[in-house]
Structure formats: C-alpha cells, structure tokens
Amino acid sequence: MIFALALASNSNACKHLNWALQQLQNQGMLLAVSSAYEMKCRDDVGADYLNAACLFESKALELSSLQVLIRDLELMTGRIRPSHQITLDIDLIAWKTQDIQPWQYNTKKMPFALDVKIPLYDILPIATFHVSHNHNYIQLKYDFGGYQQ
C-alpha cells in the first residue's frame, strides 16, 4: 500500500521528524519527503510547529497495522495526550493499494488543515491539497537525513 502521511512536531522537531522518517524507512520505502514548514500552533497556545509530509510504501503493512505503528512511534518519542508540547504527531491522510488507483482519504481528518495541505502538495500535487492563495509560512530546506527527494 502507499500512504500519504502528515508529520509534525513542536518539541525538538528536527530530531523527532528525522527519527520518525528513519523508522518508517525501516518498515518499507519512503517514496517522497516534503520540505518542512514552520507554522504557528492552530490554537495559538503551543509553540510553533515544524510540519512535513511523506509518501510511504509498504508491502507488509495494511491500514490497521500502519495506524498501530504510527501510534507506537508517537509514544516512543514521549508523546503525551493531551499536551501542547508535541514530540511527534503523525496523521494518516490518504492511501491507495496500487499506483493506478485513486487516493482514499481519511475522512476523520477532513477538511484538511493548511499545515497538512501545504507540505503534502509538495509531494502530491493534486487538487485536494492545493492552496489557492499565497501562504506566508516559512519553507525550510532540511534534508531529513537524506530522505528528502
């Protein structure tokens, strides 16, 4: 399956995002990694976030096992719910079983927030993730341990 994932952190963000990408690579193949974007916390209570996205393919993981993996990765970084200090947040946004099939979307995450759409559009330029106006988020060129395409 191919999965479109949104990643975010506002606590030692570069370290946690790099670590998460390494763990995902160990479970399959990273097809693409977006730029990172520095964005304000949605509710203006927590610290600024580093947001990114990736396309991840795994022949071994099904939807339910990926969701367990995501939750485990968040917990391994010390993620505490609820909290405004987020070590790692990974959201499953879309998936498909074959490259030629259309994307299926996680309706629990819709409508998609800008911090999801902007990084995803870097690597998956489809109408669903297009933002029609210019945004003023800072695009950062981290290499994410060499994973960035």
C-alpha positions as a printed Julia matrix, in Angstrom:
149×3 Matrix{Float64}:
   0.0    0.0     0.0
   1.01   3.6    -0.47
   0.28   6.02    2.36
   0.32   9.83    2.47
   1.35  10.9     5.97
   1.46  14.31    7.64
   4.16  14.75   10.29
   4.52  17.5    12.87
   6.46  18.37   15.99
   6.96  21.41   18.2
   9.46  19.84   20.6
  12.97  19.1    19.31
  11.21  18.91   15.97
  14.04  18.18   13.54
  15.3   15.31   15.69
  11.86  13.75   16.09
  10.87  14.13   12.44
  14.17  12.63   11.27
  13.77   9.75   13.69
  10.2    9.08   12.51
  11.3    9.03    8.87
  14.08   6.56    9.72
  11.58   4.3    11.48
   9.2    4.43    8.52
  12.06   3.65    6.13
  12.78   0.55    8.25
   9.19  -0.62    7.65
   9.01   0.0     3.91
  10.13   2.67    1.46
   9.9    6.44    1.58
   8.85   7.46   -1.91
   8.99  11.21   -1.23
   9.51  13.65    1.64
   8.3   17.25    1.51
  10.04  20.38    2.61
   9.47  21.32    6.22
   7.29  24.31    7.05
   7.42  26.36   10.21
   3.84  27.06   11.26
   2.01  28.52   14.21
   0.09  26.26   16.55
  -3.52  26.0    15.33
  -4.95  27.26   18.63
  -2.09  29.74   19.34
  -1.41  28.06   22.69
   1.63  25.88   21.96
   4.99  26.53   20.37
   5.41  26.8    16.6
   5.44  23.53   14.68
   7.64  22.03   12.05
   5.28  20.34    9.57
   6.22  17.94    6.79
   4.71  15.09    4.8
   5.84  11.88    3.21
   4.67   9.22    0.8
   5.4    5.84    2.29
   5.03   2.44    0.66
   4.86  -0.87    2.48
   4.12  -4.3     1.09
   3.78  -5.69    4.64
   1.62  -3.09    6.39
  -2.13  -2.84    6.0
  -4.17   0.17    7.09
  -4.78  -1.07   10.64
  -1.17  -2.1    11.24
   0.08   1.27    9.97
  -2.22   3.04   12.41
  -0.75   0.96   15.26
   2.79   1.76   14.05
   2.02   5.49   13.93
   0.68   5.47   17.48
   3.7    3.47   18.7
   6.16   5.87   17.05
   4.44   8.83   18.72
   4.62   7.12   22.12
   8.3    6.2    21.65
   9.15   9.9    21.37
   7.37  10.61   24.65
   4.13  11.94   23.17
   1.63  12.77   25.91
  -2.05  13.36   25.15
  -3.39  15.94   25.72
  -0.48  18.36   25.66
   0.69  21.47   23.83
   4.23  20.1    23.66
   4.08  17.61   20.81
   7.17  15.5    20.3
   5.68  13.76   17.28
   2.33  13.76   15.54
   1.79  11.53   12.51
  -1.53  11.53   10.73
  -2.64   9.13    8.03
  -4.18  11.41    5.41
  -4.66   9.16    2.38
  -3.85   5.73    0.99
  -4.19   3.51   -2.04
  -3.36  -0.1    -2.79
  -1.88   0.43   -6.24
  -0.25   3.33   -8.0
  -3.01   3.49  -10.62
  -5.87   3.62   -8.13
  -7.37   6.87   -6.82
  -6.48   8.05   -3.33
  -8.82   7.21   -0.47
  -8.96   9.95    2.16
  -9.12   9.78    5.94
 -12.46  11.5     6.43
 -11.75  11.91   10.16
  -9.07  14.46    9.23
 -11.23  16.42    6.77
 -11.4   19.2     5.97
  -7.63  19.16    5.76
  -5.85  21.97    7.6
  -3.24  24.15    5.89
  -0.47  22.53    7.94
  -1.43  19.25    6.24
  -2.21  20.52    2.74
   0.86  22.69    2.16
   3.53  20.02    2.82
   1.5   17.31    1.08
   1.13  19.42   -2.05
   4.95  19.48   -2.32
   4.99  15.73   -2.93
   1.44  15.02   -4.08
   0.33  17.96   -6.26
  -3.34  17.09   -6.63
  -6.36  19.35   -6.27
  -7.25  18.01   -2.82
  -4.1   19.56   -1.32
  -3.88  22.7    -3.44
  -3.97  26.01   -1.57
  -5.34  28.7    -3.86
  -3.79  31.68   -2.09
  -0.22  32.52   -1.21
   0.7   31.47    2.27
   3.35  33.13    4.4
   4.69  30.03    6.11
   8.44  29.65    6.21
   9.61  26.81    3.99
  12.72  25.2     5.42
  15.06  23.04    3.42
  16.0   20.34    5.91
  17.47  17.26    4.3
  15.79  14.95    6.83
  18.78  12.65    6.95
  18.94  12.4     3.17
  15.33  11.29    2.77
  14.15  14.43    1.02
  13.66  13.95   -2.71
